[in-house]
mmCIF file of C-alpha atoms and ligand atoms in Angstrom:
data_model
loop_
_atom_site.group_PDB
_atom_site.id
_atom_site.type_symbol
_atom_site.label_atom_id
_atom_site.label_comp_id
_atom_site.label_asym_id
_atom_site.label_seq_id
_atom_site.Cartn_x
_atom_site.Cartn_y
_atom_site.Cartn_z
ATOM 1 C CA MET A 12 3.970 -72.527 88.998
ATOM 2 C CA ASN A 13 3.315 -70.145 86.104
ATOM 3 C CA ILE A 14 5.502 -71.583 83.371
ATOM 4 C CA LEU A 15 6.428 -70.124 79.992
ATOM 5 C CA MET A 16 7.176 -72.950 77.607
ATOM 6 C CA LEU A 17 9.469 -72.197 74.636
ATOM 7 C CA GLY A 18 9.698 -74.618 71.705
ATOM 8 C CA ASN A 19 6.334 -76.172 72.547
ATOM 9 C CA ASN A 20 5.623 -77.197 68.947
ATOM 10 C CA GLY A 21 8.763 -79.366 68.651
ATOM 11 C CA PHE A 22 8.878 -83.152 69.243
ATOM 12 C CA VAL A 23 10.096 -82.863 72.838
ATOM 13 C CA GLY A 24 8.394 -79.581 73.762
ATOM 14 C CA SER A 25 4.912 -80.786 72.795
ATOM 15 C CA VAL A 26 5.122 -83.867 75.057
ATOM 16 C CA VAL A 27 6.722 -81.938 77.938
ATOM 17 C CA GLN A 28 3.951 -79.336 77.699
ATOM 18 C CA GLU A 29 1.195 -81.992 77.918
ATOM 19 C CA LYS A 30 2.836 -83.478 81.022
ATOM 20 C CA ILE A 31 3.577 -80.316 83.008
ATOM 21 C CA LYS A 32 0.070 -78.918 82.316
ATOM 22 C CA GLN A 33 -1.181 -81.452 84.870
ATOM 23 C CA ASN A 34 0.370 -79.559 87.817
ATOM 24 C CA ASN A 35 1.107 -76.030 86.552
ATOM 25 C CA ASN A 36 -0.275 -73.073 84.606
ATOM 26 C CA VAL A 37 1.547 -73.393 81.295
ATOM 27 C CA TYR A 38 1.741 -70.496 78.832
ATOM 28 C CA VAL A 39 3.127 -70.593 75.294
ATOM 29 C CA VAL A 40 4.016 -67.758 72.945
ATOM 30 C CA ASN A 41 1.062 -67.245 70.648
ATOM 31 C CA GLU A 42 2.714 -65.082 68.017
ATOM 32 C CA ASN A 43 5.403 -66.142 65.516
ATOM 33 C CA PHE A 44 8.876 -65.322 66.785
ATOM 34 C CA ASP A 45 12.464 -66.019 65.811
ATOM 35 C CA VAL A 46 15.081 -66.079 68.578
ATOM 36 C CA THR A 47 17.722 -64.791 66.169
ATOM 37 C CA GLU A 48 15.764 -61.504 66.348
ATOM 38 C CA LYS A 49 17.097 -60.771 69.818
ATOM 39 C CA ASN A 50 15.415 -57.466 70.670
ATOM 40 C CA GLU A 51 11.960 -58.467 69.453
ATOM 41 C CA THR A 52 12.218 -61.837 71.234
ATOM 42 C CA PHE A 53 13.205 -60.416 74.617
ATOM 43 C CA ASN A 54 10.671 -57.561 74.442
ATOM 44 C CA MET A 55 8.034 -60.185 73.882
ATOM 45 C CA LEU A 56 9.336 -62.481 76.653
ATOM 46 C CA ASN A 57 9.398 -59.530 79.013
ATOM 47 C CA ARG A 58 5.753 -58.831 78.213
ATOM 48 C CA TYR A 59 4.726 -62.453 78.866
ATOM 49 C CA VAL A 60 6.660 -62.595 82.134
ATOM 50 C CA LYS A 61 4.913 -59.456 83.410
ATOM 51 C CA GLU A 62 1.415 -60.265 82.165
ATOM 52 C CA LYS A 63 1.372 -63.921 83.259
ATOM 53 C CA ASN A 64 3.536 -63.530 86.366
ATOM 54 C CA ILE A 65 5.948 -66.184 85.041
ATOM 55 C CA THR A 66 8.112 -67.945 87.649
ATOM 56 C CA CYS A 67 9.673 -70.624 85.436
ATOM 57 C CA ILE A 68 10.826 -70.783 81.790
ATOM 58 C CA ILE A 69 11.464 -74.051 79.945
ATOM 59 C CA ASN A 70 13.660 -73.804 76.855
ATOM 60 C CA CYS A 71 13.037 -76.599 74.327
ATOM 61 C CA ILE A 72 14.125 -74.401 71.399
ATOM 62 C CA ALA A 73 17.062 -75.625 69.353
ATOM 63 C CA MET A 74 18.446 -76.009 65.883
ATOM 64 C CA ALA A 75 18.686 -79.756 66.385
ATOM 65 C CA ASN A 76 19.856 -81.219 63.057
ATOM 66 C CA LEU A 77 23.579 -81.952 63.428
ATOM 67 C CA ASP A 78 24.453 -81.626 59.748
ATOM 68 C CA ASP A 79 22.468 -78.372 59.348
ATOM 69 C CA CYS A 80 24.398 -77.002 62.342
ATOM 70 C CA GLU A 81 27.721 -77.934 60.724
ATOM 71 C CA LYS A 82 26.621 -76.290 57.453
ATOM 72 C CA GLU A 83 25.121 -73.148 58.996
ATOM 73 C CA LYS A 84 27.387 -72.504 61.968
ATOM 74 C CA GLU A 85 26.375 -68.860 62.467
ATOM 75 C CA LEU A 86 22.689 -69.727 62.679
ATOM 76 C CA CYS A 87 23.403 -72.677 64.990
ATOM 77 C CA LYS A 88 25.440 -70.408 67.275
ATOM 78 C CA LYS A 89 22.671 -67.789 67.415
ATOM 79 C CA ILE A 90 19.946 -70.316 68.335
ATOM 80 C CA ASN A 91 21.825 -72.879 70.429
ATOM 81 C CA LEU A 92 24.276 -70.592 72.232
ATOM 82 C CA GLU A 93 23.675 -66.816 71.965
ATOM 83 C CA PHE A 94 19.939 -67.069 72.647
ATOM 84 C CA VAL A 95 20.561 -69.402 75.614
ATOM 85 C CA LYS A 96 23.108 -67.015 77.118
ATOM 86 C CA CYS A 97 20.641 -64.101 76.858
ATOM 87 C CA LEU A 98 17.826 -66.253 78.227
ATOM 88 C CA CYS A 99 20.033 -67.212 81.176
ATOM 89 C CA ASP A 100 20.863 -63.550 81.931
ATOM 90 C CA PHE A 101 17.173 -62.646 81.551
ATOM 91 C CA SER A 102 16.133 -65.420 83.985
ATOM 92 C CA VAL A 103 18.786 -64.503 86.569
ATOM 93 C CA ASN A 104 17.761 -60.861 86.329
ATOM 94 C CA LYS A 105 14.053 -61.624 86.793
ATOM 95 C CA LYS A 106 14.654 -64.371 89.421
ATOM 96 C CA ILE A 107 13.014 -66.954 87.173
ATOM 97 C CA TYR A 108 13.677 -70.695 87.522
ATOM 98 C CA LEU A 109 15.253 -71.779 84.199
ATOM 99 C CA ILE A 110 14.894 -75.276 82.791
ATOM 100 C CA HIS A 111 17.186 -75.737 79.785
ATOM 101 C CA ILE A 112 17.326 -78.819 77.552
ATOM 102 C CA SER A 113 20.860 -79.945 76.725
ATOM 103 C CA SER A 114 22.089 -82.929 74.653
ATOM 104 C CA ASN A 115 24.278 -86.053 74.702
ATOM 105 C CA ALA A 116 26.252 -84.338 71.912
ATOM 106 C CA VAL A 117 28.249 -82.536 74.635
ATOM 107 C CA TYR A 118 30.249 -85.787 75.119
ATOM 108 C CA ASP A 119 32.956 -87.228 72.821
ATOM 109 C CA GLY A 120 31.636 -90.797 72.843
ATOM 110 C CA ASN A 121 34.923 -92.408 73.922
ATOM 111 C CA ASN A 122 34.219 -92.858 77.647
ATOM 112 C CA ALA A 123 30.644 -94.093 78.107
ATOM 113 C CA PRO A 124 28.627 -94.348 80.257
ATOM 114 C CA TYR A 125 28.492 -90.622 80.997
ATOM 115 C CA SER A 126 27.215 -89.174 84.243
ATOM 116 C CA GLU A 127 26.459 -85.534 85.054
ATOM 117 C CA THR A 128 29.959 -84.819 86.410
ATOM 118 C CA ASP A 129 31.846 -86.165 83.383
ATOM 119 C CA ILE A 130 33.891 -83.854 81.188
ATOM 120 C CA LYS A 131 32.220 -82.381 78.114
ATOM 121 C CA ASN A 132 34.270 -82.752 74.938
ATOM 122 C CA PRO A 133 31.985 -82.358 71.901
ATOM 123 C CA VAL A 134 33.047 -83.604 68.467
ATOM 124 C CA ASN A 135 30.712 -81.510 66.275
ATOM 125 C CA TYR A 136 29.542 -77.892 66.116
ATOM 126 C CA TYR A 137 26.060 -78.580 67.492
ATOM 127 C CA GLY A 138 27.669 -80.269 70.519
ATOM 128 C CA LYS A 139 30.127 -77.414 70.980
ATOM 129 C CA CYS A 140 27.320 -74.833 71.154
ATOM 130 C CA LYS A 141 25.222 -77.003 73.483
ATOM 131 C CA ALA A 142 28.229 -77.603 75.792
ATOM 132 C CA GLU A 143 29.148 -73.918 75.901
ATOM 133 C CA ALA A 144 25.530 -72.996 76.667
ATOM 134 C CA ASP A 145 25.465 -75.508 79.560
ATOM 135 C CA ASP A 146 28.727 -74.132 80.976
ATOM 136 C CA TYR A 147 27.418 -70.574 80.743
ATOM 137 C CA ILE A 148 24.264 -71.432 82.706
ATOM 138 C CA ASN A 149 26.292 -73.386 85.266
ATOM 139 C CA ASN A 150 28.566 -70.394 85.839
ATOM 140 C CA LYS A 151 25.976 -67.612 85.799
ATOM 141 C CA ALA A 152 22.806 -69.017 87.365
ATOM 142 C CA SER A 153 21.900 -70.842 90.534
ATOM 143 C CA ASN A 154 18.159 -71.393 90.133
ATOM 144 C CA PHE A 155 18.327 -73.655 87.086
ATOM 145 C CA ALA A 156 18.113 -77.241 85.904
ATOM 146 C CA ILE A 157 19.931 -78.489 82.828
ATOM 147 C CA VAL A 158 18.037 -81.570 81.677
ATOM 148 C CA ARG A 159 20.158 -83.536 79.239
ATOM 149 C CA PRO A 160 18.437 -86.150 77.093
ATOM 150 C CA ILE A 161 20.191 -88.765 75.037
ATOM 151 C CA THR A 162 18.540 -89.603 71.662
ATOM 152 C CA ILE A 163 14.785 -89.521 72.222
ATOM 153 C CA TYR A 164 12.244 -91.943 70.730
ATOM 154 C CA GLY A 165 8.479 -92.424 70.812
ATOM 155 C CA SER A 166 5.360 -91.913 68.696
ATOM 156 C CA LYS A 167 5.492 -88.646 66.832
ATOM 157 C CA ASN A 168 2.958 -86.116 65.581
ATOM 158 C CA LYS A 169 2.573 -85.673 61.810
ATOM 159 C CA ASN A 170 4.855 -82.641 61.524
ATOM 160 C CA ASP A 171 7.528 -83.734 64.038
ATOM 161 C CA ARG A 172 10.979 -84.837 62.920
ATOM 162 C CA HIS A 173 11.417 -88.617 62.731
ATOM 163 C CA ASN A 174 13.233 -90.335 65.588
ATOM 164 C CA PRO A 175 15.136 -93.620 65.062
ATOM 165 C CA VAL A 176 12.169 -95.807 66.062
ATOM 166 C CA THR A 177 9.545 -94.111 63.860
ATOM 167 C CA TYR A 178 11.978 -93.826 60.931
ATOM 168 C CA PHE A 179 13.144 -97.452 60.935
ATOM 169 C CA VAL A 180 9.669 -98.873 61.649
ATOM 170 C CA GLU A 181 8.110 -96.904 58.784
ATOM 171 C CA LYS A 182 10.804 -97.993 56.312
ATOM 172 C CA LEU A 183 10.798 -101.645 57.351
ATOM 173 C CA ILE A 184 6.988 -101.940 57.372
ATOM 174 C CA ASN A 185 7.009 -100.537 53.821
ATOM 175 C CA ASN A 186 9.480 -103.284 52.884
ATOM 176 C CA GLU A 187 12.302 -100.822 52.188
ATOM 177 C CA SER A 188 15.842 -101.987 52.877
ATOM 178 C CA ILE A 189 18.047 -99.823 55.114
ATOM 179 C CA LYS A 190 21.731 -99.588 55.948
ATOM 180 C CA LEU A 191 22.311 -99.194 59.697
ATOM 181 C CA VAL A 192 25.521 -98.310 61.475
ATOM 182 C CA ASP A 193 26.982 -100.555 64.145
ATOM 183 C CA ASP A 194 28.794 -97.627 65.788
ATOM 184 C CA ASN A 195 26.858 -94.626 67.217
ATOM 185 C CA ILE A 196 25.636 -96.351 70.375
ATOM 186 C CA VAL A 197 23.077 -94.823 72.759
ATOM 187 C CA ASN A 198 20.663 -95.902 75.482
ATOM 188 C CA MET A 199 17.699 -94.016 73.953
ATOM 189 C CA VAL A 200 15.026 -92.558 76.181
ATOM 190 C CA HIS A 201 11.265 -92.538 75.610
ATOM 191 C CA VAL A 202 9.918 -89.006 75.138
ATOM 192 C CA LYS A 203 7.341 -89.593 77.916
ATOM 193 C CA ASP A 204 10.065 -90.687 80.377
ATOM 194 C CA PHE A 205 11.895 -87.480 79.510
ATOM 195 C CA ALA A 206 8.723 -85.423 80.098
ATOM 196 C CA ASP A 207 8.189 -87.230 83.434
ATOM 197 C CA ALA A 208 11.744 -86.283 84.437
ATOM 198 C CA VAL A 209 11.214 -82.597 83.598
ATOM 199 C CA SER A 210 7.908 -82.618 85.451
ATOM 200 C CA PHE A 211 9.458 -84.194 88.591
ATOM 201 C CA ILE A 212 12.306 -81.669 88.537
ATOM 202 C CA ILE A 213 9.847 -78.763 88.342
ATOM 203 C CA ASP A 214 7.422 -80.102 90.946
ATOM 204 C CA ASN A 215 10.302 -80.536 93.401
ATOM 205 C CA LYS A 216 12.148 -77.355 92.312
ATOM 206 C CA LEU A 217 15.357 -79.347 91.795
ATOM 207 C CA THR A 218 18.491 -77.648 90.490
ATOM 208 C CA GLY A 219 21.661 -78.858 88.763
ATOM 209 C CA GLU A 220 22.295 -81.191 85.840
ATOM 210 C CA PHE A 221 20.360 -84.377 85.046
ATOM 211 C CA ASN A 222 21.310 -86.960 82.396
ATOM 212 C CA ILE A 223 18.189 -88.717 81.139
ATOM 213 C CA SER A 224 18.356 -92.034 79.272
ATOM 214 C CA GLY A 225 16.822 -95.468 78.907
ATOM 215 C CA ASP A 226 18.404 -98.778 79.927
ATOM 216 C CA VAL A 227 19.090 -100.411 76.553
ATOM 217 C CA SER A 228 22.457 -99.369 75.152
ATOM 218 C CA GLU A 229 22.703 -100.405 71.507
ATOM 219 C CA SER A 230 23.744 -99.351 67.999
ATOM 220 C CA ARG A 231 21.343 -98.351 65.248
ATOM 221 C CA TYR A 232 21.974 -101.754 63.646
ATOM 222 C CA ASP A 233 21.026 -103.586 66.850
ATOM 223 C CA LEU A 234 17.911 -101.415 67.089
ATOM 224 C CA GLY A 235 17.017 -102.461 63.519
ATOM 225 C CA VAL A 236 17.427 -106.142 64.452
ATOM 226 C CA ARG A 237 15.249 -105.562 67.541
ATOM 227 C CA ILE A 238 12.520 -103.912 65.418
ATOM 228 C CA CYS A 239 12.549 -106.789 62.908
ATOM 229 C CA ASN A 240 12.277 -109.345 65.719
ATOM 230 C CA VAL A 241 9.504 -107.500 67.600
ATOM 231 C CA LEU A 242 7.443 -106.795 64.457
ATOM 232 C CA ASP A 243 8.235 -110.070 62.695
ATOM 233 C CA ILE A 244 9.914 -108.386 59.720
ATOM 234 C CA ASP A 245 12.455 -110.014 57.380
ATOM 235 C CA LEU A 246 15.964 -109.367 58.778
ATOM 236 C CA SER A 247 17.463 -109.303 55.279
ATOM 237 C CA LEU A 248 16.012 -105.784 54.851
ATOM 238 C CA ILE A 249 18.759 -104.402 57.100
ATOM 239 C CA GLU A 250 22.441 -104.204 56.290
ATOM 240 C CA LYS A 251 25.157 -103.566 58.856
ATOM 241 C CA VAL A 252 27.526 -100.728 57.914
ATOM 242 C CA SER A 253 29.995 -98.454 59.673
ATOM 243 C CA GLY A 254 29.514 -94.704 60.170
ATOM 244 C CA LYS A 255 32.749 -94.324 58.226
ATOM 245 C CA ASP A 256 30.894 -95.604 55.128
ATOM 246 C CA PHE A 257 28.682 -92.482 55.126
ATOM 247 C CA ILE A 258 29.743 -88.983 54.214
ATOM 248 C CA MET A 259 28.188 -86.815 56.916
ATOM 249 C CA LEU A 260 28.986 -83.179 57.579
ATOM 250 C CA ALA A 261 28.931 -83.508 61.362
ATOM 251 C CA GLU A 262 31.137 -86.067 63.070
ATOM 252 C CA ARG A 263 29.117 -88.522 65.195
ATOM 253 C CA PRO A 264 30.430 -89.609 68.605
ATOM 254 C CA ASN A 265 30.798 -93.381 68.986
ATOM 255 C CA ASN A 266 29.069 -94.248 72.275
ATOM 256 C CA THR A 267 27.402 -91.509 74.317
ATOM 257 C CA SER A 268 25.318 -93.836 76.524
ATOM 258 C CA PHE A 269 24.479 -92.344 79.914
ATOM 259 C CA ASN A 270 24.822 -93.621 83.428
ATOM 260 C CA ASN A 271 21.217 -92.958 84.519
ATOM 261 C CA SER A 272 21.543 -93.705 88.270
ATOM 262 C CA LYS A 273 20.848 -90.086 89.287
ATOM 263 C CA MET A 274 17.700 -90.121 87.117
ATOM 264 C CA LYS A 275 16.499 -93.353 88.722
ATOM 265 C CA ILE A 276 17.331 -92.459 92.323
ATOM 266 C CA GLU A 277 16.562 -88.728 92.502
ATOM 267 C CA LEU A 278 13.827 -88.445 89.848
ATOM 268 C CA LYS A 279 12.372 -91.936 90.402
ATOM 269 C CA ILE A 280 12.110 -92.585 86.648
ATOM 270 C CA LYS A 281 11.828 -96.232 85.594
ATOM 271 C CA PRO A 282 12.379 -96.325 81.799
ATOM 272 C CA ARG A 283 9.474 -97.611 79.686
ATOM 273 C CA SER A 284 9.904 -100.760 77.609
ATOM 274 C CA LEU A 285 11.510 -100.146 74.207
ATOM 275 C CA ASP A 286 9.916 -103.297 72.743
ATOM 276 C CA ARG A 287 6.444 -102.155 73.868
ATOM 277 C CA THR A 288 6.898 -98.816 72.073
ATOM 278 C CA ILE A 289 8.152 -100.563 68.935
ATOM 279 C CA MET A 290 4.949 -102.660 68.987
ATOM 280 C CA ASP A 291 2.788 -99.531 69.422
ATOM 281 C CA VAL A 292 4.579 -97.581 66.654
ATOM 282 C CA GLY A 293 4.389 -100.704 64.434
ATOM 283 C CA CYS A 294 0.589 -100.852 64.934
ATOM 284 C CA GLU A 295 0.277 -97.133 64.082
ATOM 285 C CA TYR A 296 2.191 -97.515 60.802
ATOM 286 C CA ARG A 297 0.507 -100.814 59.828
ATOM 287 C CA ASN A 298 -2.922 -99.192 60.299
ATOM 288 C CA LYS A 299 -2.070 -96.187 58.077
HETATM 289 N N1 NAP B 306 15.192 -85.233 69.766
HETATM 290 C C1 NAP B 306 16.295 -85.749 70.301
HETATM 291 O O1 NAP B 306 16.637 -86.949 70.080
HETATM 292 C C2 NAP B 306 17.156 -84.917 71.195
HETATM 293 C C3 NAP B 306 18.311 -85.511 71.761
HETATM 294 C C4 NAP B 306 19.130 -84.741 72.589
HETATM 295 C C5 NAP B 306 18.779 -83.432 72.874
HETATM 296 N N2 NAP B 306 17.657 -82.877 72.309
HETATM 297 C C6 NAP B 306 17.339 -81.483 72.664
HETATM 298 O O2 NAP B 306 15.957 -81.412 72.985
HETATM 299 C C7 NAP B 306 15.446 -80.104 72.664
HETATM 300 C C8 NAP B 306 14.210 -80.225 71.779
HETATM 301 O O3 NAP B 306 14.560 -80.935 70.577
HETATM 302 P P1 NAP B 306 13.449 -81.493 69.578
HETATM 303 O O4 NAP B 306 13.900 -82.850 69.146
HETATM 304 O O5 NAP B 306 12.081 -81.322 70.153
HETATM 305 O O6 NAP B 306 13.664 -80.507 68.355
HETATM 306 P P2 NAP B 306 12.581 -80.002 67.283
HETATM 307 O O7 NAP B 306 11.468 -80.995 67.166
HETATM 308 O O8 NAP B 306 13.369 -79.667 66.069
HETATM 309 O O9 NAP B 306 11.990 -78.672 67.942
HETATM 310 C C9 NAP B 306 12.759 -77.508 68.007
HETATM 311 C C10 NAP B 306 11.916 -76.363 68.508
HETATM 312 O O10 NAP B 306 12.725 -75.165 68.425
HETATM 313 C C11 NAP B 306 11.984 -74.154 67.757
HETATM 314 N N3 NAP B 306 12.898 -73.265 67.035
HETATM 315 C C12 NAP B 306 13.945 -73.611 66.241
HETATM 316 N N4 NAP B 306 14.547 -72.513 65.759
HETATM 317 C C13 NAP B 306 13.874 -71.441 66.273
HETATM 318 C C14 NAP B 306 14.023 -70.033 66.164
HETATM 319 N N5 NAP B 306 14.992 -69.484 65.406
HETATM 320 N N6 NAP B 306 13.162 -69.234 66.848
HETATM 321 C C15 NAP B 306 12.164 -69.766 67.600
HETATM 322 N N7 NAP B 306 11.985 -71.098 67.743
HETATM 323 C C16 NAP B 306 12.818 -71.916 67.086
HETATM 324 C C17 NAP B 306 11.073 -74.911 66.811
HETATM 325 O O11 NAP B 306 9.987 -74.070 66.455
HETATM 326 P P3 NAP B 306 9.448 -74.061 64.937
HETATM 327 O O12 NAP B 306 9.042 -75.477 64.632
HETATM 328 O O13 NAP B 306 8.348 -73.091 64.978
HETATM 329 O O14 NAP B 306 10.648 -73.625 64.137
HETATM 330 C C18 NAP B 306 10.656 -76.095 67.680
HETATM 331 O O15 NAP B 306 9.604 -75.725 68.534
HETATM 332 C C19 NAP B 306 16.614 -79.369 72.003
HETATM 333 O O16 NAP B 306 17.289 -78.600 72.978
HETATM 334 C C20 NAP B 306 17.542 -80.482 71.528
HETATM 335 O O17 NAP B 306 18.879 -80.027 71.474
HETATM 336 C C21 NAP B 306 16.845 -83.590 71.484
#
């Protein structure tokens, strides 16, 4: 397929791009663009679609920091909802297969584990925009896949945002103490498992919604304990706290863990070992 990849320089987009390049012609936008500039963005997308004969678009663009989204609601809405709606209309109009990346933030965290058919009930503004975008695509398009990752972990490039594993490992290896919440539970997914899922969906032209997660459902505190045990780090560096002890702009759902049966059966993804990745990330940071 001739695929146009949007958001290819983000944490998720960069790994997805590497994976799907194996079986497809993948194009990225070479010039700087800002999706809040609607006319310029869609003129440019139109040009790429024509010139490269694009048959599939993958949208990994998002304003993904929950607290920033709560603080700058208008900007969040433009990037995470308005742009997605226009991209959906554009794809339907041009008969392009749309792959859109959603989020576990569409769920309220009170009824885990969540499968694809469960009700969305977001508790923060980021989640509200992501949920509304998913519903819009579901109602307007037929040739689409909404791929919904839970919190994603894995090695990161220098300029990528930290994920829980890289952040905690770096702090703990530098002997810094950290407070970790015992609520906010997820079964995190490795970024390469997520990329494998997207690649399988594209190769088999699957449509619908897919919840993508790992197998280990645990709190940030339990993850910290796991990291200390795997990397032989002093457990006294971590302190168990509650999310209620932090003042955060965006409310965090309690437990958004996924039921990943559809991912395992239909996409044949077997989640990578979390401990193995912790060891690899630990080696990277110890060798710095
Ligand atoms: N990471 C996770 O744990 C996680 C969990 C659940 C869902 N997700 C979803 O996964 C997708 C990718 O997230 P990520 O973690 O890879 O985020 P990220 O590293 O912050 O990447 C976001 C991407 O969006 C682009 N972008 C942001 N604002 C833009 C704008 N106004 N115009 C054009 N491009 C813009 C960024 O480009 P620039 O760098 O050039 O601004 C970057 O390529 C998102 O849909 C997110 O909601 C992620």
